[in-house]
Coordinates of C-alpha atoms (C1' of nucleotides) in Angstrom, one line a residue:
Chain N
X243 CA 0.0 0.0 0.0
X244 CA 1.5 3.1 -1.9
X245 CA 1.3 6.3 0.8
X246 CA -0.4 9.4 -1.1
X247 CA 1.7 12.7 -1.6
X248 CA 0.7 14.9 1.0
X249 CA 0.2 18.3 -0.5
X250 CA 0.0 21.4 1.6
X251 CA -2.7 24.3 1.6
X252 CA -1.9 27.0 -0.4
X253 CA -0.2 30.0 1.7
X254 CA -2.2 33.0 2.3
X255 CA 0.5 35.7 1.9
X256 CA 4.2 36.4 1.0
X257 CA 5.3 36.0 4.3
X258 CA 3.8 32.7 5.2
X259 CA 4.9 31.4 1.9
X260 CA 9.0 32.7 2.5
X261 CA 8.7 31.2 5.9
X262 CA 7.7 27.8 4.8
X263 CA 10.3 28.0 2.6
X264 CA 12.7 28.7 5.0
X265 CA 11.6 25.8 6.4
X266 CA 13.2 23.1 4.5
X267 CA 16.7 24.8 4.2
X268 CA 19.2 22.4 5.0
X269 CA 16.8 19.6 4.9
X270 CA 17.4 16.4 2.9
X271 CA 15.4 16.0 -0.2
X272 CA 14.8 12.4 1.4
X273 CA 13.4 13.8 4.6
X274 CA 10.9 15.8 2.3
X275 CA 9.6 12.8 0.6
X276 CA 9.1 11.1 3.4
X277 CA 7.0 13.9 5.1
X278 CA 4.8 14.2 2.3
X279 CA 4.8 10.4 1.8
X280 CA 6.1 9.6 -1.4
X281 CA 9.4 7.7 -2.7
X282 CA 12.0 9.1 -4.3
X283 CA 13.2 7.3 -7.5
X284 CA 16.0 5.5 -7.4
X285 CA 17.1 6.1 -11.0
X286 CA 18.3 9.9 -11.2
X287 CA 17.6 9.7 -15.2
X288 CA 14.0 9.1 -13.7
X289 CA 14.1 12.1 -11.1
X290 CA 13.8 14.8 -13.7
X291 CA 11.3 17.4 -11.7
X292 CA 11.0 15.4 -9.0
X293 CA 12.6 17.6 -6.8
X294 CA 10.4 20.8 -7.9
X295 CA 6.7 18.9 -7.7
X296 CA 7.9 17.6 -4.4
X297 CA 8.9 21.2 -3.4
X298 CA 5.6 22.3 -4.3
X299 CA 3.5 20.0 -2.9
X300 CA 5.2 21.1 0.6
X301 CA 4.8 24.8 0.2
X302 CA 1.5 24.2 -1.5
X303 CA 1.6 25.4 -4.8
X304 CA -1.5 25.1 -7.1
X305 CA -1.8 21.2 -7.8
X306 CA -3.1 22.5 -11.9
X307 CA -1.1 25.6 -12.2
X308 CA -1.3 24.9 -16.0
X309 CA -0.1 28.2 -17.8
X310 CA 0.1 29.9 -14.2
X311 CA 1.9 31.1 -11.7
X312 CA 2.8 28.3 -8.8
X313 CA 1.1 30.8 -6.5
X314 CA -2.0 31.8 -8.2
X315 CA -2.7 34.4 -5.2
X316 CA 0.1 35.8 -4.7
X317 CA 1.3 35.8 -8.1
X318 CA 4.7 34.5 -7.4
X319 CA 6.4 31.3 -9.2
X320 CA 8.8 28.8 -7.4
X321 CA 11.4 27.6 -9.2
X322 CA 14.0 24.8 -7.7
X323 CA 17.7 25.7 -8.7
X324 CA 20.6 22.8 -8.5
X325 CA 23.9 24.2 -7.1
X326 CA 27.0 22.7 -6.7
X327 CA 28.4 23.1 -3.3
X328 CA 30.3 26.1 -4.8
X329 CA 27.1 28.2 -5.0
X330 CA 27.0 27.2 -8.8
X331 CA 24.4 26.8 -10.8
X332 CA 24.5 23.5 -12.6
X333 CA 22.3 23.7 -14.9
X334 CA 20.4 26.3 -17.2
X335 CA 16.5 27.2 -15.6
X336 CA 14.1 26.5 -18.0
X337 CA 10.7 29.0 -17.8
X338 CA 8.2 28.5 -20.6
X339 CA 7.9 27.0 -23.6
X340 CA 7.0 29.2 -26.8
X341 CA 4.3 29.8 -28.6
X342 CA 6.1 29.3 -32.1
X343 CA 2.9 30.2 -34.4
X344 CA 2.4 33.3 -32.8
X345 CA 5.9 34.3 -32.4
X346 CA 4.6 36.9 -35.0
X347 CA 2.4 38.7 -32.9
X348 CA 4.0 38.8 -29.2
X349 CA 5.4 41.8 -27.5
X350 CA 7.4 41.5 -24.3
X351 CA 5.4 43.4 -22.5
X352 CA 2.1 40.8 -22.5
X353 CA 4.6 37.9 -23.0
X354 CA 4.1 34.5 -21.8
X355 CA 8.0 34.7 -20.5
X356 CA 7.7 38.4 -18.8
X357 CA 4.7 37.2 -16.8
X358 CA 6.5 34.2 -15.8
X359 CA 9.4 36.0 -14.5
X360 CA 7.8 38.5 -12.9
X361 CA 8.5 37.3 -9.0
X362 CA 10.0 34.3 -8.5
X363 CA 10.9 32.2 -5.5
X364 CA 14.4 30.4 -6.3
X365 CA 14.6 27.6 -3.8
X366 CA 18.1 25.8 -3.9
X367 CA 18.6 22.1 -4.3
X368 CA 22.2 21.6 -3.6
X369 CA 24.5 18.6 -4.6
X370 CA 25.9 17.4 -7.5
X371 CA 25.5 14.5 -9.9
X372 CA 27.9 12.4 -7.5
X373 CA 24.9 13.1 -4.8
X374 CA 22.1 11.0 -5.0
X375 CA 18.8 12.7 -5.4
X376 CA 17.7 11.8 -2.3
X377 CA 20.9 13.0 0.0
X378 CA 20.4 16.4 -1.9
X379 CA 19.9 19.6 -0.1
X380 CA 17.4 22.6 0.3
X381 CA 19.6 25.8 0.7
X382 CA 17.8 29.4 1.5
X383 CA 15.1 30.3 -1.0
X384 CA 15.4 33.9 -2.1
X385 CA 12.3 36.0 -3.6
X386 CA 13.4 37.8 -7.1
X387 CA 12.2 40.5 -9.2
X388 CA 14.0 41.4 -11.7
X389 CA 15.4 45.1 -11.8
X390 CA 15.4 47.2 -14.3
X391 CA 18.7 46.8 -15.7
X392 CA 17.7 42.9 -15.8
X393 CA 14.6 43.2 -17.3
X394 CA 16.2 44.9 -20.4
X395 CA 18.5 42.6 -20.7
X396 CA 15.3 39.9 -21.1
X397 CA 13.6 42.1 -23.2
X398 CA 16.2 42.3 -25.8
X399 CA 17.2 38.9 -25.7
X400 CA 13.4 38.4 -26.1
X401 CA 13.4 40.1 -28.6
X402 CA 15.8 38.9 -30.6
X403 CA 14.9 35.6 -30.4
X404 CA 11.3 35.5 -31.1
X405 CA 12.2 37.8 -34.1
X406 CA 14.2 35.3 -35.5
X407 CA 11.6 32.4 -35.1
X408 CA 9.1 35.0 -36.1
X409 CA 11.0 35.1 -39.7
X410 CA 11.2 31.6 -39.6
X411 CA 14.9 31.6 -38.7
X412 CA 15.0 29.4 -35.7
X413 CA 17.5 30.4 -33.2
X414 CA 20.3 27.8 -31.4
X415 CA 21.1 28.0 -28.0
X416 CA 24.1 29.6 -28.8
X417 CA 21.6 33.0 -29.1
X418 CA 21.0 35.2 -25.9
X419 CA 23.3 36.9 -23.4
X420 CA 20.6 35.9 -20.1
X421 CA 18.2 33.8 -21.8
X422 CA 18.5 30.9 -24.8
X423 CA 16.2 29.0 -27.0
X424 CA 16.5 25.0 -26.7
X425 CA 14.1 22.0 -27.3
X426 CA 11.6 21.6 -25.5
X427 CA 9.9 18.6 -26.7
X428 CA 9.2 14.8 -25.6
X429 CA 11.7 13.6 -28.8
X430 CA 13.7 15.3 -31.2
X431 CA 10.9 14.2 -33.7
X432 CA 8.6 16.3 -31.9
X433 CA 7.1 18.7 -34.2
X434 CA 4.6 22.0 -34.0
X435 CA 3.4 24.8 -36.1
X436 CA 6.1 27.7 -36.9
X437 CA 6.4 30.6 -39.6
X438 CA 8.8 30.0 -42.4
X439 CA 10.0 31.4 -45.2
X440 CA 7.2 30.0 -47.7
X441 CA 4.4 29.8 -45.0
X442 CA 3.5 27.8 -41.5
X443 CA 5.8 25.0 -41.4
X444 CA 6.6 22.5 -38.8
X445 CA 9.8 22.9 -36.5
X446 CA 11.0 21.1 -32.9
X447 CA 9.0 22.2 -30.2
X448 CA 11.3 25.0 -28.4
X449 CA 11.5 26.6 -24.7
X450 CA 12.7 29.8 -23.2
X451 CA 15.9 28.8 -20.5
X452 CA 17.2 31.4 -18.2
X453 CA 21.5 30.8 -18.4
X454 CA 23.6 29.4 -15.6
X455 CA 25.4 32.7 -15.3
X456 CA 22.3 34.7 -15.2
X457 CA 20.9 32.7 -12.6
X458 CA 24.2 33.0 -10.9
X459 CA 24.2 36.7 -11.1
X460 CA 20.9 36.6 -9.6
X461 CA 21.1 34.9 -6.6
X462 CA 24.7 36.3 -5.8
X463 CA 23.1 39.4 -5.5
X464 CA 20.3 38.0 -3.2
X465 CA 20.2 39.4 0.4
X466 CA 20.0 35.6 1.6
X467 CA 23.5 34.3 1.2
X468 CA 25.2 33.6 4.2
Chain X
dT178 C1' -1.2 17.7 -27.9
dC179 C1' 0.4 21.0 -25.0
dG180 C1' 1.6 22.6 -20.6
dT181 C1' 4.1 22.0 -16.3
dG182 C1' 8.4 20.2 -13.5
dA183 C1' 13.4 19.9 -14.9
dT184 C1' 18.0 16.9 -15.7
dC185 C1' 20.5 13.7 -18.7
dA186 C1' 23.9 12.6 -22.2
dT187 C1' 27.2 14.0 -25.2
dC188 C1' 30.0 17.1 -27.7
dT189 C1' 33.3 20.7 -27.8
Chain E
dA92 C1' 34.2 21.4 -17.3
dG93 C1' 30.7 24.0 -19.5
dA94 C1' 27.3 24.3 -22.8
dT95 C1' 24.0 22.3 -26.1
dG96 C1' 20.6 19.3 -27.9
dA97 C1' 17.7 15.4 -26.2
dT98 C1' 15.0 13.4 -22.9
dC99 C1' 11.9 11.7 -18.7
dA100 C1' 7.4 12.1 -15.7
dC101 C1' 2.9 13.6 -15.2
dG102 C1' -1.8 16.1 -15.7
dA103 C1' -5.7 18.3 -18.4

DNA sequence: TCGTGATCATCT
DNA sequence: AGATGATCACGA
């Protein structure tokens, strides 16, 4: 008999929502599971997300956020980071995937990505791929907005990059100073609807990924590391 | 099928 | 080692 994931009520205000978070710094992903009643996988290659639906069910994120924030009344979105023990980032963040046939008719202002990145929760998961999963550790969560000088840097590399899908030139990852363009797709023979040169014409799935050394720019400058 | 949650596997 | 392209799990 299979224990159900325990999933927490939604938190009523910022606060209540950073101090739950607080909560689970330096606490074992393991410990977690077990609190909420579920198993961790034992296969890492199987464990992708894990980590963040497990951190959500604690702090009580909306179960169907869909195309939503995390925190529907509070407007805020939690996102789990991996560091290495040096404070590194290990990996890029992806935020949302892209709407490739109406790359044509976005601005940044209304976009999918600017909403989505408008206050985020960065909880840390720390260890690297010689941890297990399980023996992994929540570090101090940090709320972010971005500042000015960050969000232009987002809007242009927004910018740029759904321009280029929008003309049916489909950027690599090696496009953006803060942000890149990668699959995002089940397969690599994933395919959806996409301008192109000669009309709508089908392309790999892609998603917008915050880099490593944006995200490592952004929580340097957070007021939580100690 | 598309969205969320991300990390894996491999190449440079 | 770091970055890029590919992949895994799950819900509506």
């Amino acid at each position: 008999m299979r224990s159900k994931l325990v999933r927490q009520d939604p938190p009523t205000t910022l606060k209540e929502l950073e101090v739950r978070a607080a909560a689970l710094a330096g606490h074992t992903v393991l410990a977690l599971a077990d609190a909420l009643g579920v198993e961790v996988p034992r296969e890492s290659r199987r464990a992708k997300g894990f980590v963040g639906q497990l951190a959500e069910a604690a702090l009580g994120a909306a179960a169907n956020a869909g195309d939503g924030p995390d925190f529907p009344a509070l407007q805020v979105e939690l996102k789990t980071i991996p560091l290495l023990a040096s404070g590194r980032p290990r990996e890029s963040t992806f935020c949302c995937s892209i709407q490739m046939a109406r790359s044509d008719r976005e601005e940044w202002r209304s976009s999918r990505l600017r909403r989505r990145l408008q206050q985020v929760l960065w909880l840390p998961v720390i260890g690297g791929r010689g941890t297990a999963v399980a023996l992994r550790r929540f570090g101090r969560a940090t709320l972010w907005r971005p500042t000015p000088v960050e969000e232009q840097l987002l809007c242009a590399d927004w910018e740029d990059l759904m321009g280029r899908i929008a003309a049916g030139r489909v950027p690599s990852a090696h496009h953006g100073v803060a942000l890149q363009v990668r699959p995002k797709a089940p397969t690599r023979d994933a395919r959806s609807l996409a301008p192109g040169d000669d009309g709508p014409r089908l392309t790999l799935p892609l998603g917008f990924y915050l880099r490593a050394s944006f995200t490592a720019t952004i929580l340097r400058a957070a007021p939580t590391s100690d």
